């Protein structure tokens, strides 16, 4: 009994020590943070499983303590030391193992959490990069005015500050990446990735800075222009005030002083024209960075300033002309006064002559007096001649002054009539003619008001005739002026329409050209899924811009219906916009398809990668499993995992098939990256199959040959390894068959040929299923391909039956059973996919589908059939209701009543008859 307790103690210690060493070996294998994230995750899961085994270790220690206690009670003192020594050793080993478990799991878990937090921060950083790129990539939107440009500049400065503040987060992220790279050594956080992050950030920073600089330049130009406009307006107000002071009636200055002041004002107005020209050039530069509506407002403001300047110029010239006419009138008045004085002196001369004749009648010596009188008469006649000449000259000048306006009008009238009769008169010529007409109006009105002066100059008859000519000229001028105003109004309407069209059409054309340029930039293939999603967002933004442009074009088209030229231009622009819209819709559809395919490919690839990683970690744990009992306890899980191999191999083919269109629609760099991922996936798949094949081989070698039950299980294992996987997972299959003799070589060749044929059919089926079908023609083509495969099934069945007839030669081998399973699996898959509803519905004609949908008649027919049992039951109940009165007393009044079997209301009397 003592020896048994001792042996049990020693056995438990040995088992526990072996278990702890196995645990430490598993920890040693997984105690590594280097490698990709999937490997780190597999190690983390493995350490979690090891941590879950810690209670089992504690239980083993407790069991050892119990056995040690029992052994110590029954053994001698000299052997107790040995037991206690083993007990201390196993307890120390367990403490070391427990600490190793905790430290290893904590270390891997910390690195895993550190990596997860880094990936989260990196995703946030790239999301920020993406959002900033989407925000900064569109062209700067043209603003309405200075205030809007200042707001836009402020917004850009806020974005720049955000970019500058992001640099601190970037530095922390790069530090974390460097620290993480030192721990894991994965290429996803190496120096190239860190440089790429910094380069992308610097690109965003440069874009934001250049945007702010450009907006500052635009805003400063508009501010300078606005300041110059305000200064010009102030100068204009000052000149207007000076001119009003000069024109005002309250001023006591002479005409000469007013003329001098007007000349100074005219000089200032000429310099104002140069200032306005400078403003016009400055406005043209500012308009290039202003929205169409804002540009129109600036042009209107500048035009108002020009009109005010022209009005000042016109008022100054009119006032100068008025003052000149006042001077002429004053000179004419002075001449008339001189003639009146001479006429008054003429009577005195005549009286003096008469007195001289009377004096000559006397004979006295009057010679001295006569000479003096003659001298006086001579002086008078000289003065008279000079005065007469001066008066004649003044009269001639006055006649010219008053007659010239009428003559000028007669010369002006034919040119105006020709201008009005021309097919395409110029608005500038019409405005000049109107200005001249206004001047003629003032001149003719002035002549009509100076009737007395004309009478004194021309005489009453001539003045009357001249005034009639002036009145006739005034009437003709009024008629011509009215026609000029009508022509000007028509021209202004046409010009306004044309200007409105130009103002509206030019921005539309520029916007359409910008949209086309943006669309041309989107033809480049994108490097990854994020780039394709960004491209799709850009195309959708372009589509929104195009929709907004279409609305604006419809508004303009309504205004140009009456102008054939403008309508033709709008039709051409609409045609170009429709062509761009069709191209844009095709690109959006293609991009959506590319994004969907890329997303599906990444999803399937990620799922398969995770499954291979997890399965590799699980199956690798079997390689270190100790003891036949431990292996047998987990073989059920191994068989379950191996049973998933056929579906996962189909998924591998599907992933490869989905990767082909994705690589065709990606950039060369992304194509190389996807191809590398596919190659790595295939290599992982081959490694997994090789590992599984090694486990199965060792199990088969360790299994007794006579154990038929285990042999059956091995056959089941081989059945689960269907398709090409079974050939790769059992590399000893052909080697075991080579040595069977030359007499079976031909039969094995048939088996190999059928296996290759079946593998080829499987690959064709996988490629057909992997191809996406969007249109009816593609679905029909896919259906035809499946039907061709289905048509080859009978031939394959004959070939397989020939192999079954050779079973007597080949024997009941595992390879034949495996081939049977694969052949049945292939036929099942082909039948399932051929009978898919999506494929059947595509083959049915439309009229057949409409017929199958049924109508009102078929619906009523089904309702009637369903209600027939209920109707029969109601008739039976009604029949029983008629039989109820027969069960009552024969003397009942119910039977005597004629209405007993009717459905009308009646009185009931439950008693013998009253009579």
PDB file of N, CA and C in Angstrom, residues 59-134:
ATOM      1  N   UNK A  59      -5.181  22.645 -10.131  1.00  0.00           N
ATOM      2  CA  UNK A  59      -5.792  21.385  -9.714  1.00  0.00           C
ATOM      3  C   UNK A  59      -4.754  20.267  -9.645  1.00  0.00           C
ATOM      4  N   UNK A  60      -3.846  20.245 -10.616  1.00  0.00           N
ATOM      5  CA  UNK A  60      -2.785  19.234 -10.590  1.00  0.00           C
ATOM      6  C   UNK A  60      -1.912  19.408  -9.360  1.00  0.00           C
ATOM      7  N   UNK A  61      -1.581  20.643  -8.993  1.00  0.00           N
ATOM      8  CA  UNK A  61      -0.766  20.889  -7.803  1.00  0.00           C
ATOM      9  C   UNK A  61      -1.506  20.441  -6.546  1.00  0.00           C
ATOM     10  N   UNK A  62      -2.823  20.771  -6.504  1.00  0.00           N
ATOM     11  CA  UNK A  62      -3.610  20.335  -5.338  1.00  0.00           C
ATOM     12  C   UNK A  62      -3.629  18.815  -5.239  1.00  0.00           C
ATOM     13  N   UNK A  63      -3.784  18.157  -6.420  1.00  0.00           N
ATOM     14  CA  UNK A  63      -3.777  16.694  -6.420  1.00  0.00           C
ATOM     15  C   UNK A  63      -2.425  16.150  -5.942  1.00  0.00           C
ATOM     16  N   UNK A  64      -1.357  16.791  -6.369  1.00  0.00           N
ATOM     17  CA  UNK A  64      -0.016  16.373  -5.918  1.00  0.00           C
ATOM     18  C   UNK A  64       0.112  16.556  -4.415  1.00  0.00           C
ATOM     19  N   UNK A  65      -0.418  17.663  -3.909  1.00  0.00           N
ATOM     20  CA  UNK A  65      -0.336  17.893  -2.457  1.00  0.00           C
ATOM     21  C   UNK A  65      -1.095  16.828  -1.682  1.00  0.00           C
ATOM     22  N   UNK A  66      -2.276  16.470  -2.220  1.00  0.00           N
ATOM     23  CA  UNK A  66      -3.058  15.426  -1.543  1.00  0.00           C
ATOM     24  C   UNK A  66      -2.289  14.108  -1.537  1.00  0.00           C
ATOM     25  N   UNK A  67      -1.757  13.734  -2.701  1.00  0.00           N
ATOM     26  CA  UNK A  67      -1.010  12.481  -2.797  1.00  0.00           C
ATOM     27  C   UNK A  67       0.269  12.545  -1.969  1.00  0.00           C
ATOM     28  N   UNK A  68       0.895  13.707  -1.930  1.00  0.00           N
ATOM     29  CA  UNK A  68       2.099  13.849  -1.111  1.00  0.00           C
ATOM     30  C   UNK A  68       1.773  13.695   0.367  1.00  0.00           C
ATOM     31  N   UNK A  69       0.656  14.268   0.779  1.00  0.00           N
ATOM     32  CA  UNK A  69       0.250  14.146   2.169  1.00  0.00           C
ATOM     33  C   UNK A  69      -0.014  12.687   2.531  1.00  0.00           C
ATOM     34  N   UNK A  70      -0.701  11.981   1.620  1.00  0.00           N
ATOM     35  CA  UNK A  70      -0.969  10.566   1.887  1.00  0.00           C
ATOM     36  C   UNK A  70       0.320   9.744   1.899  1.00  0.00           C
ATOM     37  N   UNK A  71       1.237  10.090   0.998  1.00  0.00           N
ATOM     38  CA  UNK A  71       2.496   9.347   0.943  1.00  0.00           C
ATOM     39  C   UNK A  71       3.353   9.630   2.169  1.00  0.00           C
ATOM     40  N   UNK A  72       3.364  10.881   2.629  1.00  0.00           N
ATOM     41  CA  UNK A  72       4.171  11.230   3.798  1.00  0.00           C
ATOM     42  C   UNK A  72       3.677  10.538   5.068  1.00  0.00           C
ATOM     43  N   UNK A  73       2.429  10.265   5.117  1.00  0.00           N
ATOM     44  CA  UNK A  73       1.895   9.602   6.309  1.00  0.00           C
ATOM     45  C   UNK A  73       2.284   8.119   6.379  1.00  0.00           C
ATOM     46  N   UNK A  74       2.537   7.548   5.225  1.00  0.00           N
ATOM     47  CA  UNK A  74       2.741   6.098   5.208  1.00  0.00           C
ATOM     48  C   UNK A  74       4.185   5.678   4.949  1.00  0.00           C
ATOM     49  N   UNK A  75       5.078   6.606   4.587  1.00  0.00           N
ATOM     50  CA  UNK A  75       6.452   6.229   4.263  1.00  0.00           C
ATOM     51  C   UNK A  75       7.338   6.499   5.458  1.00  0.00           C
ATOM     52  N   UNK A  76       8.504   6.005   5.349  1.00  0.00           N
ATOM     53  CA  UNK A  76       9.474   6.172   6.434  1.00  0.00           C
ATOM     54  C   UNK A  76      10.110   7.548   6.376  1.00  0.00           C
ATOM     55  N   UNK A  77      10.837   7.881   7.425  1.00  0.00           N
ATOM     56  CA  UNK A  77      11.420   9.211   7.542  1.00  0.00           C
ATOM     57  C   UNK A  77      12.507   9.456   6.508  1.00  0.00           C
ATOM     58  N   UNK A  78      13.253   8.422   6.158  1.00  0.00           N
ATOM     59  CA  UNK A  78      14.336   8.642   5.195  1.00  0.00           C
ATOM     60  C   UNK A  78      13.835   8.932   3.794  1.00  0.00           C
ATOM     61  N   UNK A  79      12.625   8.504   3.478  1.00  0.00           N
ATOM     62  CA  UNK A  79      12.055   8.776   2.139  1.00  0.00           C
ATOM     63  C   UNK A  79      11.233  10.065   2.106  1.00  0.00           C
ATOM     64  N   UNK A  80      10.912  10.581   3.282  1.00  0.00           N
ATOM     65  CA  UNK A  80      10.134  11.840   3.315  1.00  0.00           C
ATOM     66  C   UNK A  80      10.923  12.987   2.695  1.00  0.00           C
ATOM     67  N   UNK A  81      12.237  12.978   2.921  1.00  0.00           N
ATOM     68  CA  UNK A  81      13.059  14.050   2.344  1.00  0.00           C
ATOM     69  C   UNK A  81      12.963  14.058   0.822  1.00  0.00           C
ATOM     70  N   UNK A  82      12.980  12.901   0.205  1.00  0.00           N
ATOM     71  CA  UNK A  82      12.859  12.815  -1.258  1.00  0.00           C
ATOM     72  C   UNK A  82      11.508  13.328  -1.732  1.00  0.00           C
ATOM     73  N   UNK A  83      10.456  12.955  -0.999  1.00  0.00           N
ATOM     74  CA  UNK A  83       9.106  13.427  -1.377  1.00  0.00           C
ATOM     75  C   UNK A  83       9.007  14.929  -1.234  1.00  0.00           C
ATOM     76  N   UNK A  84       9.535  15.436  -0.141  1.00  0.00           N
ATOM     77  CA  UNK A  84       9.472  16.901   0.055  1.00  0.00           C
ATOM     78  C   UNK A  84      10.303  17.639  -0.982  1.00  0.00           C
ATOM     79  N   UNK A  85      11.421  17.058  -1.364  1.00  0.00           N
ATOM     80  CA  UNK A  85      12.249  17.686  -2.394  1.00  0.00           C
ATOM     81  C   UNK A  85      11.510  17.759  -3.725  1.00  0.00           C
ATOM     82  N   UNK A  86      10.872  16.649  -4.105  1.00  0.00           N
ATOM     83  CA  UNK A  86      10.082  16.670  -5.353  1.00  0.00           C
ATOM     84  C   UNK A  86       8.914  17.656  -5.250  1.00  0.00           C
ATOM     85  N   UNK A  87       8.340  17.709  -4.055  1.00  0.00           N
ATOM     86  CA  UNK A  87       7.216  18.624  -3.865  1.00  0.00           C
ATOM     87  C   UNK A  87       7.657  20.075  -4.014  1.00  0.00           C
ATOM     88  N   UNK A  88       8.813  20.426  -3.416  1.00  0.00           N
ATOM     89  CA  UNK A  88       9.316  21.802  -3.565  1.00  0.00           C
ATOM     90  C   UNK A  88       9.656  22.099  -5.030  1.00  0.00           C
ATOM     91  N   UNK A  89      10.252  21.113  -5.678  1.00  0.00           N
ATOM     92  CA  UNK A  89      10.607  21.316  -7.091  1.00  0.00           C
ATOM     93  C   UNK A  89       9.369  21.566  -7.962  1.00  0.00           C
ATOM     94  N   UNK A  90       8.341  20.755  -7.755  1.00  0.00           N
ATOM     95  CA  UNK A  90       7.154  20.905  -8.598  1.00  0.00           C
ATOM     96  C   UNK A  90       6.416  22.200  -8.274  1.00  0.00           C
ATOM     97  N   UNK A  91       6.421  22.612  -6.986  1.00  0.00           N
ATOM     98  CA  UNK A  91       5.787  23.888  -6.633  1.00  0.00           C
ATOM     99  C   UNK A  91       6.556  25.060  -7.233  1.00  0.00           C
ATOM    100  N   UNK A  92       7.889  24.993  -7.192  1.00  0.00           N
ATOM    101  CA  UNK A  92       8.692  26.063  -7.815  1.00  0.00           C
ATOM    102  C   UNK A  92       8.467  26.104  -9.324  1.00  0.00           C
ATOM    103  N   UNK A  93       8.385  24.913  -9.929  1.00  0.00           N
ATOM    104  CA  UNK A  93       8.136  24.857 -11.367  1.00  0.00           C
ATOM    105  C   UNK A  93       6.757  25.439 -11.702  1.00  0.00           C
ATOM    106  N   UNK A  94       5.788  25.174 -10.859  1.00  0.00           N
ATOM    107  CA  UNK A  94       4.441  25.707 -11.109  1.00  0.00           C
ATOM    108  C   UNK A  94       4.407  27.232 -10.945  1.00  0.00           C
ATOM    109  N   UNK A  95       5.100  27.724  -9.889  1.00  0.00           N
ATOM    110  CA  UNK A  95       5.146  29.182  -9.735  1.00  0.00           C
ATOM    111  C   UNK A  95       5.815  29.838 -10.945  1.00  0.00           C
ATOM    112  N   UNK A  96       6.909  29.227 -11.387  1.00  0.00           N
ATOM    113  CA  UNK A  96       7.588  29.760 -12.578  1.00  0.00           C
ATOM    114  C   UNK A  96       6.662  29.714 -13.795  1.00  0.00           C
ATOM    115  N   UNK A  97       5.937  28.596 -13.940  1.00  0.00           N
ATOM    116  CA  UNK A  97       5.025  28.470 -15.090  1.00  0.00           C
ATOM    117  C   UNK A  97       3.885  29.488 -15.005  1.00  0.00           C
ATOM    118  N   UNK A  98       3.310  29.654 -13.806  1.00  0.00           N
ATOM    119  CA  UNK A  98       2.211  30.606 -13.641  1.00  0.00           C
ATOM    120  C   UNK A  98       2.660  32.035 -13.937  1.00  0.00           C
ATOM    121  N   UNK A  99       3.870  32.367 -13.409  1.00  0.00           N
ATOM    122  CA  UNK A  99       4.386  33.720 -13.687  1.00  0.00           C
ATOM    123  C   UNK A  99       4.663  33.885 -15.178  1.00  0.00           C
ATOM    124  N   UNK A 100       5.193  32.842 -15.789  1.00  0.00           N
ATOM    125  CA  UNK A 100       5.473  32.900 -17.235  1.00  0.00           C
ATOM    126  C   UNK A 100       4.182  33.073 -18.026  1.00  0.00           C
ATOM    127  N   UNK A 101       3.140  32.357 -17.610  1.00  0.00           N
ATOM    128  CA  UNK A 101       1.838  32.493 -18.281  1.00  0.00           C
ATOM    129  C   UNK A 101       1.344  33.926 -18.190  1.00  0.00           C
ATOM    130  N   UNK A 102       1.394  34.475 -16.971  1.00  0.00           N
ATOM    131  CA  UNK A 102       0.884  35.844 -16.776  1.00  0.00           C
ATOM    132  C   UNK A 102       1.711  36.859 -17.553  1.00  0.00           C
ATOM    133  N   UNK A 103       3.026  36.767 -17.433  1.00  0.00           N
ATOM    134  CA  UNK A 103       3.886  37.745 -18.104  1.00  0.00           C
ATOM    135  C   UNK A 103       3.771  37.639 -19.622  1.00  0.00           C
ATOM    136  N   UNK A 104       3.776  36.400 -20.138  1.00  0.00           N
ATOM    137  CA  UNK A 104       3.706  36.235 -21.602  1.00  0.00           C
ATOM    138  C   UNK A 104       2.400  36.775 -22.150  1.00  0.00           C
ATOM    139  N   UNK A 105       1.297  36.409 -21.506  1.00  0.00           N
ATOM    140  CA  UNK A 105      -0.006  36.882 -21.971  1.00  0.00           C
ATOM    141  C   UNK A 105      -0.132  38.397 -21.819  1.00  0.00           C
ATOM    142  N   UNK A 106       0.351  38.925 -20.710  1.00  0.00           N
ATOM    143  CA  UNK A 106       0.266  40.383 -20.495  1.00  0.00           C
ATOM    144  C   UNK A 106       1.094  41.131 -21.527  1.00  0.00           C
ATOM    145  N   UNK A 107       2.291  40.624 -21.821  1.00  0.00           N
ATOM    146  CA  UNK A 107       3.146  41.289 -22.783  1.00  0.00           C
ATOM    147  C   UNK A 107       2.509  41.301 -24.176  1.00  0.00           C
ATOM    148  N   UNK A 108       2.023  40.140 -24.595  1.00  0.00           N
ATOM    149  CA  UNK A 108       1.398  40.071 -25.931  1.00  0.00           C
ATOM    150  C   UNK A 108       0.115  40.898 -25.968  1.00  0.00           C
ATOM    151  N   UNK A 109      -0.653  40.845 -24.878  1.00  0.00           N
ATOM    152  CA  UNK A 109      -1.900  41.609 -24.846  1.00  0.00           C
ATOM    153  C   UNK A 109      -1.620  43.100 -24.857  1.00  0.00           C
ATOM    154  N   UNK A 110      -0.553  43.518 -24.128  1.00  0.00           N
ATOM    155  CA  UNK A 110      -0.222  44.950 -24.134  1.00  0.00           C
ATOM    156  C   UNK A 110       0.179  45.412 -25.530  1.00  0.00           C
ATOM    157  N   UNK A 111       1.018  44.621 -26.210  1.00  0.00           N
ATOM    158  CA  UNK A 111       1.411  44.985 -27.577  1.00  0.00           C
ATOM    159  C   UNK A 111       0.194  44.990 -28.487  1.00  0.00           C
ATOM    160  N   UNK A 112      -0.695  44.035 -28.298  1.00  0.00           N
ATOM    161  CA  UNK A 112      -1.910  43.980 -29.124  1.00  0.00           C
ATOM    162  C   UNK A 112      -2.775  45.229 -28.902  1.00  0.00           C
ATOM    163  N   UNK A 113      -2.971  45.592 -27.618  1.00  0.00           N
ATOM    164  CA  UNK A 113      -3.764  46.792 -27.329  1.00  0.00           C
ATOM    165  C   UNK A 113      -3.068  48.043 -27.836  1.00  0.00           C
ATOM    166  N   UNK A 114      -1.732  48.093 -27.661  1.00  0.00           N
ATOM    167  CA  UNK A 114      -0.964  49.234 -28.172  1.00  0.00           C
ATOM    168  C   UNK A 114      -1.137  49.354 -29.676  1.00  0.00           C
ATOM    169  N   UNK A 115      -1.059  48.246 -30.374  1.00  0.00           N
ATOM    170  CA  UNK A 115      -1.229  48.235 -31.832  1.00  0.00           C
ATOM    171  C   UNK A 115      -2.652  48.652 -32.213  1.00  0.00           C
ATOM    172  N   UNK A 116      -3.620  48.153 -31.464  1.00  0.00           N
ATOM    173  CA  UNK A 116      -5.016  48.509 -31.760  1.00  0.00           C
ATOM    174  C   UNK A 116      -5.243  50.001 -31.592  1.00  0.00           C
ATOM    175  N   UNK A 117      -4.718  50.569 -30.496  1.00  0.00           N
ATOM    176  CA  UNK A 117      -4.863  52.014 -30.295  1.00  0.00           C
ATOM    177  C   UNK A 117      -4.139  52.792 -31.380  1.00  0.00           C
ATOM    178  N   UNK A 118      -2.989  52.317 -31.790  1.00  0.00           N
ATOM    179  CA  UNK A 118      -2.261  52.989 -32.873  1.00  0.00           C
ATOM    180  C   UNK A 118      -3.069  52.938 -34.175  1.00  0.00           C
ATOM    181  N   UNK A 119      -3.631  51.772 -34.487  1.00  0.00           N
ATOM    182  CA  UNK A 119      -4.430  51.664 -35.717  1.00  0.00           C
ATOM    183  C   UNK A 119      -5.652  52.566 -35.663  1.00  0.00           C
ATOM    184  N   UNK A 120      -6.249  52.661 -34.471  1.00  0.00           N
ATOM    185  CA  UNK A 120      -7.398  53.563 -34.325  1.00  0.00           C
ATOM    186  C   UNK A 120      -6.981  55.011 -34.566  1.00  0.00           C
ATOM    187  N   UNK A 121      -5.861  55.413 -33.960  1.00  0.00           N
ATOM    188  CA  UNK A 121      -5.366  56.781 -34.168  1.00  0.00           C
ATOM    189  C   UNK A 121      -4.963  56.997 -35.624  1.00  0.00           C
ATOM    190  N   UNK A 122      -4.358  55.968 -36.234  1.00  0.00           N
ATOM    191  CA  UNK A 122      -3.971  56.096 -37.645  1.00  0.00           C
ATOM    192  C   UNK A 122      -5.194  56.236 -38.543  1.00  0.00           C
ATOM    193  N   UNK A 123      -6.251  55.455 -38.240  1.00  0.00           N
ATOM    194  CA  UNK A 123      -7.484  55.585 -39.019  1.00  0.00           C
ATOM    195  C   UNK A 123      -8.083  56.975 -38.881  1.00  0.00           C
ATOM    196  N   UNK A 124      -8.063  57.502 -37.662  1.00  0.00           N
ATOM    197  CA  UNK A 124      -8.568  58.861 -37.453  1.00  0.00           C
ATOM    198  C   UNK A 124      -7.721  59.871 -38.223  1.00  0.00           C
ATOM    199  N   UNK A 125      -6.398  59.668 -38.218  1.00  0.00           N
ATOM    200  CA  UNK A 125      -5.515  60.583 -38.950  1.00  0.00           C
ATOM    201  C   UNK A 125      -5.808  60.534 -40.451  1.00  0.00           C
ATOM    202  N   UNK A 126      -5.948  59.317 -41.015  1.00  0.00           N
ATOM    203  CA  UNK A 126      -6.225  59.214 -42.446  1.00  0.00           C
ATOM    204  C   UNK A 126      -7.630  59.707 -42.776  1.00  0.00           C
ATOM    205  N   UNK A 127      -8.565  59.524 -41.834  1.00  0.00           N
ATOM    206  CA  UNK A 127      -9.902  60.096 -42.055  1.00  0.00           C
ATOM    207  C   UNK A 127      -9.827  61.617 -42.095  1.00  0.00           C
ATOM    208  N   UNK A 128      -9.008  62.187 -41.178  1.00  0.00           N
ATOM    209  CA  UNK A 128      -8.815  63.643 -41.205  1.00  0.00           C
ATOM    210  C   UNK A 128      -8.151  64.077 -42.509  1.00  0.00           C
ATOM    211  N   UNK A 129      -7.130  63.317 -42.952  1.00  0.00           N
ATOM    212  CA  UNK A 129      -6.465  63.622 -44.226  1.00  0.00           C
ATOM    213  C   UNK A 129      -7.472  63.586 -45.366  1.00  0.00           C
ATOM    214  N   UNK A 130      -8.315  62.554 -45.361  1.00  0.00           N
ATOM    215  CA  UNK A 130      -9.314  62.418 -46.433  1.00  0.00           C
ATOM    216  C   UNK A 130     -10.292  63.594 -46.412  1.00  0.00           C
ATOM    217  N   UNK A 131     -10.786  63.947 -45.214  1.00  0.00           N
ATOM    218  CA  UNK A 131     -11.740  65.061 -45.130  1.00  0.00           C
ATOM    219  C   UNK A 131     -11.093  66.377 -45.549  1.00  0.00           C
ATOM    220  N   UNK A 132      -9.856  66.601 -45.119  1.00  0.00           N
ATOM    221  CA  UNK A 132      -9.178  67.840 -45.508  1.00  0.00           C
ATOM    222  C   UNK A 132      -8.903  67.866 -47.000  1.00  0.00           C
ATOM    223  N   UNK A 133      -8.567  66.705 -47.570  1.00  0.00           N
ATOM    224  CA  UNK A 133      -8.319  66.668 -49.013  1.00  0.00           C
ATOM    225  C   UNK A 133      -9.610  66.961 -49.787  1.00  0.00           C
ATOM    226  N   UNK A 134     -10.709  66.391 -49.315  1.00  0.00           N
ATOM    227  CA  UNK A 134     -11.997  66.670 -49.960  1.00  0.00           C
ATOM    228  C   UNK A 134     -12.367  68.140 -49.813  1.00  0.00           C
TER     229      UNK A 134
END
